[in-house]
């Protein structure tokens, strides 16, 4: 998984080397400076905002920004097609497999909780029926 705080630190590093201010990038990307600040601080942000920001810095190497691989600046001669970078795909596949496994475990926990709730509900209904019959016997008896 991508650590947003590291992405933010690398974006800050890039801005520092370009001597570009946060508000300057915000204005250029039609995004508030606070949004850029949130990205730099590693807070969650919308993909649409992120894309708006990186569009305004075309010389920024996105592989470096996201994975800290390669150089900070794009090399026009470098291969930029992700299909030619199998190590990234393998890493992403492993991350997705881990996420799926975690979600399956979470679903199983929810299923067990639901089964227990249903069982408890049935037991409570039986207990309620028992006490209702007992009360009816006492009234009638």
mmCIF file of C-alpha atoms in Angstrom:
data_model
loop_
_atom_site.group_PDB
_atom_site.id
_atom_site.type_symbol
_atom_site.label_atom_id
_atom_site.label_comp_id
_atom_site.label_asym_id
_atom_site.label_seq_id
_atom_site.Cartn_x
_atom_site.Cartn_y
_atom_site.Cartn_z
ATOM 1 C CA UNK A 1 0.000 0.000 0.000
ATOM 2 C CA UNK A 2 1.120 3.534 -0.662
ATOM 3 C CA UNK A 3 1.975 5.565 2.433
ATOM 4 C CA UNK A 4 0.305 8.943 1.875
ATOM 5 C CA UNK A 5 2.630 10.705 4.313
ATOM 6 C CA UNK A 6 5.662 9.599 2.264
ATOM 7 C CA UNK A 7 3.998 10.762 -0.948
ATOM 8 C CA UNK A 8 3.390 14.103 0.748
ATOM 9 C CA UNK A 9 7.013 14.374 1.883
ATOM 10 C CA UNK A 10 8.245 13.651 -1.638
ATOM 11 C CA UNK A 11 5.858 16.245 -3.095
ATOM 12 C CA UNK A 12 7.210 18.781 -0.587
ATOM 13 C CA UNK A 13 10.755 17.837 -1.543
ATOM 14 C CA UNK A 14 9.898 18.347 -5.218
ATOM 15 C CA UNK A 15 8.306 21.739 -4.517
ATOM 16 C CA UNK A 16 11.367 22.782 -2.515
ATOM 17 C CA UNK A 17 13.737 21.887 -5.362
ATOM 18 C CA UNK A 18 11.521 23.797 -7.820
ATOM 19 C CA UNK A 19 11.251 26.669 -5.323
ATOM 20 C CA UNK A 20 7.520 26.515 -5.824
ATOM 21 C CA UNK A 21 5.228 27.571 -3.000
ATOM 22 C CA UNK A 22 2.242 25.499 -1.880
ATOM 23 C CA UNK A 23 -0.227 28.275 -2.732
ATOM 24 C CA UNK A 24 1.405 28.733 -6.131
ATOM 25 C CA UNK A 25 0.798 25.066 -6.972
ATOM 26 C CA UNK A 26 -2.699 25.313 -5.518
ATOM 27 C CA UNK A 27 -3.540 28.249 -7.740
ATOM 28 C CA UNK A 28 -2.012 26.604 -10.828
ATOM 29 C CA UNK A 29 -3.966 23.396 -10.231
ATOM 30 C CA UNK A 30 -7.197 25.221 -9.371
ATOM 31 C CA UNK A 31 -6.966 23.662 -5.922
ATOM 32 C CA UNK A 32 -6.809 25.396 -2.570
ATOM 33 C CA UNK A 33 -3.411 25.740 -0.934
ATOM 34 C CA UNK A 34 -4.898 23.915 2.048
ATOM 35 C CA UNK A 35 -5.550 20.910 -0.208
ATOM 36 C CA UNK A 36 -1.883 20.871 -1.255
ATOM 37 C CA UNK A 37 -0.954 21.206 2.414
ATOM 38 C CA UNK A 38 -3.179 18.195 3.228
ATOM 39 C CA UNK A 39 -1.416 16.146 0.561
ATOM 40 C CA UNK A 40 1.973 17.160 1.954
ATOM 41 C CA UNK A 41 0.882 16.256 5.486
ATOM 42 C CA UNK A 42 -0.245 12.794 4.319
ATOM 43 C CA UNK A 43 -3.923 13.333 4.991
ATOM 44 C CA UNK A 44 -6.462 11.571 2.813
ATOM 45 C CA UNK A 45 -7.390 13.431 -0.326
ATOM 46 C CA UNK A 46 -9.458 12.868 -3.426
ATOM 47 C CA UNK A 47 -7.888 11.326 -6.487
ATOM 48 C CA UNK A 48 -9.352 14.105 -8.622
ATOM 49 C CA UNK A 49 -7.509 16.707 -6.532
ATOM 50 C CA UNK A 50 -4.288 14.712 -6.695
ATOM 51 C CA UNK A 51 -4.529 14.405 -10.483
ATOM 52 C CA UNK A 52 -5.170 18.159 -10.790
ATOM 53 C CA UNK A 53 -2.041 18.817 -8.772
ATOM 54 C CA UNK A 54 0.316 16.438 -10.595
ATOM 55 C CA UNK A 55 -0.906 17.704 -13.973
ATOM 56 C CA UNK A 56 0.568 21.070 -13.123
ATOM 57 C CA UNK A 57 4.046 19.640 -12.572
ATOM 58 C CA UNK A 58 4.653 17.667 -15.770
ATOM 59 C CA UNK A 59 8.364 17.248 -15.048
ATOM 60 C CA UNK A 60 7.602 15.331 -11.832
ATOM 61 C CA UNK A 61 8.223 11.585 -12.119
ATOM 62 C CA UNK A 62 5.072 9.951 -10.725
ATOM 63 C CA UNK A 63 6.903 6.666 -10.055
ATOM 64 C CA UNK A 64 9.275 8.551 -7.827
ATOM 65 C CA UNK A 65 6.418 10.415 -6.145
ATOM 66 C CA UNK A 66 4.364 7.286 -5.451
ATOM 67 C CA UNK A 67 7.017 4.582 -4.994
ATOM 68 C CA UNK A 68 10.285 6.516 -4.539
ATOM 69 C CA UNK A 69 11.692 4.679 -7.541
ATOM 70 C CA UNK A 70 13.829 6.376 -10.149
ATOM 71 C CA UNK A 71 14.636 10.059 -10.287
ATOM 72 C CA UNK A 72 12.554 12.947 -9.025
ATOM 73 C CA UNK A 73 12.348 14.511 -12.460
ATOM 74 C CA UNK A 74 11.004 12.758 -15.519
ATOM 75 C CA UNK A 75 13.559 11.573 -17.990
ATOM 76 C CA UNK A 76 12.037 11.885 -21.444
ATOM 77 C CA UNK A 77 14.037 8.839 -22.552
ATOM 78 C CA UNK A 78 12.830 6.723 -19.628
ATOM 79 C CA UNK A 79 10.190 4.066 -20.084
ATOM 80 C CA UNK A 80 6.998 5.289 -18.449
ATOM 81 C CA UNK A 81 4.621 2.491 -19.383
ATOM 82 C CA UNK A 82 3.665 0.565 -16.246
ATOM 83 C CA UNK A 83 3.363 -2.633 -18.262
ATOM 84 C CA UNK A 84 7.118 -2.460 -18.687
ATOM 85 C CA UNK A 85 7.636 -2.195 -14.941
ATOM 86 C CA UNK A 86 6.623 -5.653 -13.685
ATOM 87 C CA UNK A 87 8.120 -5.125 -10.229
ATOM 88 C CA UNK A 88 5.488 -2.454 -9.537
ATOM 89 C CA UNK A 89 2.712 -4.689 -10.776
ATOM 90 C CA UNK A 90 3.937 -7.625 -8.680
ATOM 91 C CA UNK A 91 4.089 -5.410 -5.604
ATOM 92 C CA UNK A 92 0.610 -4.037 -6.291
ATOM 93 C CA UNK A 93 -0.782 -7.554 -6.835
ATOM 94 C CA UNK A 94 0.649 -8.642 -3.482
ATOM 95 C CA UNK A 95 -0.848 -5.577 -1.803
ATOM 96 C CA UNK A 96 -4.235 -6.308 -3.363
ATOM 97 C CA UNK A 97 -4.059 -9.974 -2.323
ATOM 98 C CA UNK A 98 -3.338 -8.892 1.250
ATOM 99 C CA UNK A 99 -6.235 -6.471 1.161
ATOM 100 C CA UNK A 100 -8.595 -9.128 -0.198
ATOM 101 C CA UNK A 101 -7.447 -11.590 2.467
ATOM 102 C CA UNK A 102 -8.062 -9.013 5.178
ATOM 103 C CA UNK A 103 -11.509 -8.228 3.791
ATOM 104 C CA UNK A 104 -12.375 -11.934 3.640
ATOM 105 C CA UNK A 105 -11.372 -12.308 7.293
ATOM 106 C CA UNK A 106 -13.486 -9.298 8.178
ATOM 107 C CA UNK A 107 -16.473 -10.752 6.308
ATOM 108 C CA UNK A 108 -16.058 -14.066 8.117
ATOM 109 C CA UNK A 109 -16.062 -12.270 11.465
ATOM 110 C CA UNK A 110 -19.250 -10.441 10.487
ATOM 111 C CA UNK A 111 -20.860 -13.722 9.357
ATOM 112 C CA UNK A 112 -19.986 -15.395 12.681
ATOM 113 C CA UNK A 113 -21.333 -12.385 14.576
ATOM 114 C CA UNK A 114 -24.559 -12.563 12.578
ATOM 115 C CA UNK A 115 -24.878 -16.311 13.225
ATOM 116 C CA UNK A 116 -24.379 -15.710 16.946
ATOM 117 C CA UNK A 117 -26.955 -12.901 16.948
ATOM 118 C CA UNK A 118 -29.503 -15.102 15.162
ATOM 119 C CA UNK A 119 -28.857 -17.960 17.582
ATOM 120 C CA UNK A 120 -29.147 -15.648 20.579
ATOM 121 C CA UNK A 121 -32.367 -14.205 19.157
ATOM 122 C CA UNK A 122 -33.830 -17.715 18.776
ATOM 123 C CA UNK A 123 -32.821 -18.577 22.347
ATOM 124 C CA UNK A 124 -34.432 -15.380 23.630
ATOM 125 C CA UNK A 125 -37.652 -16.166 21.734
ATOM 126 C CA UNK A 126 -37.762 -19.638 23.307
ATOM 127 C CA UNK A 127 -37.147 -18.130 26.746
ATOM 128 C CA UNK A 128 -39.865 -15.539 26.155
ATOM 129 C CA UNK A 129 -42.301 -18.269 25.079
ATOM 130 C CA UNK A 130 -41.426 -20.296 28.181
ATOM 131 C CA UNK A 131 -42.097 -17.357 30.520
ATOM 132 C CA UNK A 132 -45.293 -16.388 28.704
ATOM 133 C CA UNK A 133 -46.625 -19.953 29.129
ATOM 134 C CA UNK A 134 -45.566 -19.944 32.780
ATOM 135 C CA UNK A 135 -47.416 -16.655 33.366
ATOM 136 C CA UNK A 136 -50.505 -18.024 31.573
ATOM 137 C CA UNK A 137 -50.447 -21.160 33.782
ATOM 138 C CA UNK A 138 -50.217 -19.051 36.948
ATOM 139 C CA UNK A 139 -53.129 -16.885 35.837
ATOM 140 C CA UNK A 140 -55.249 -19.853 34.843
ATOM 141 C CA UNK A 141 -54.205 -22.188 37.621
#
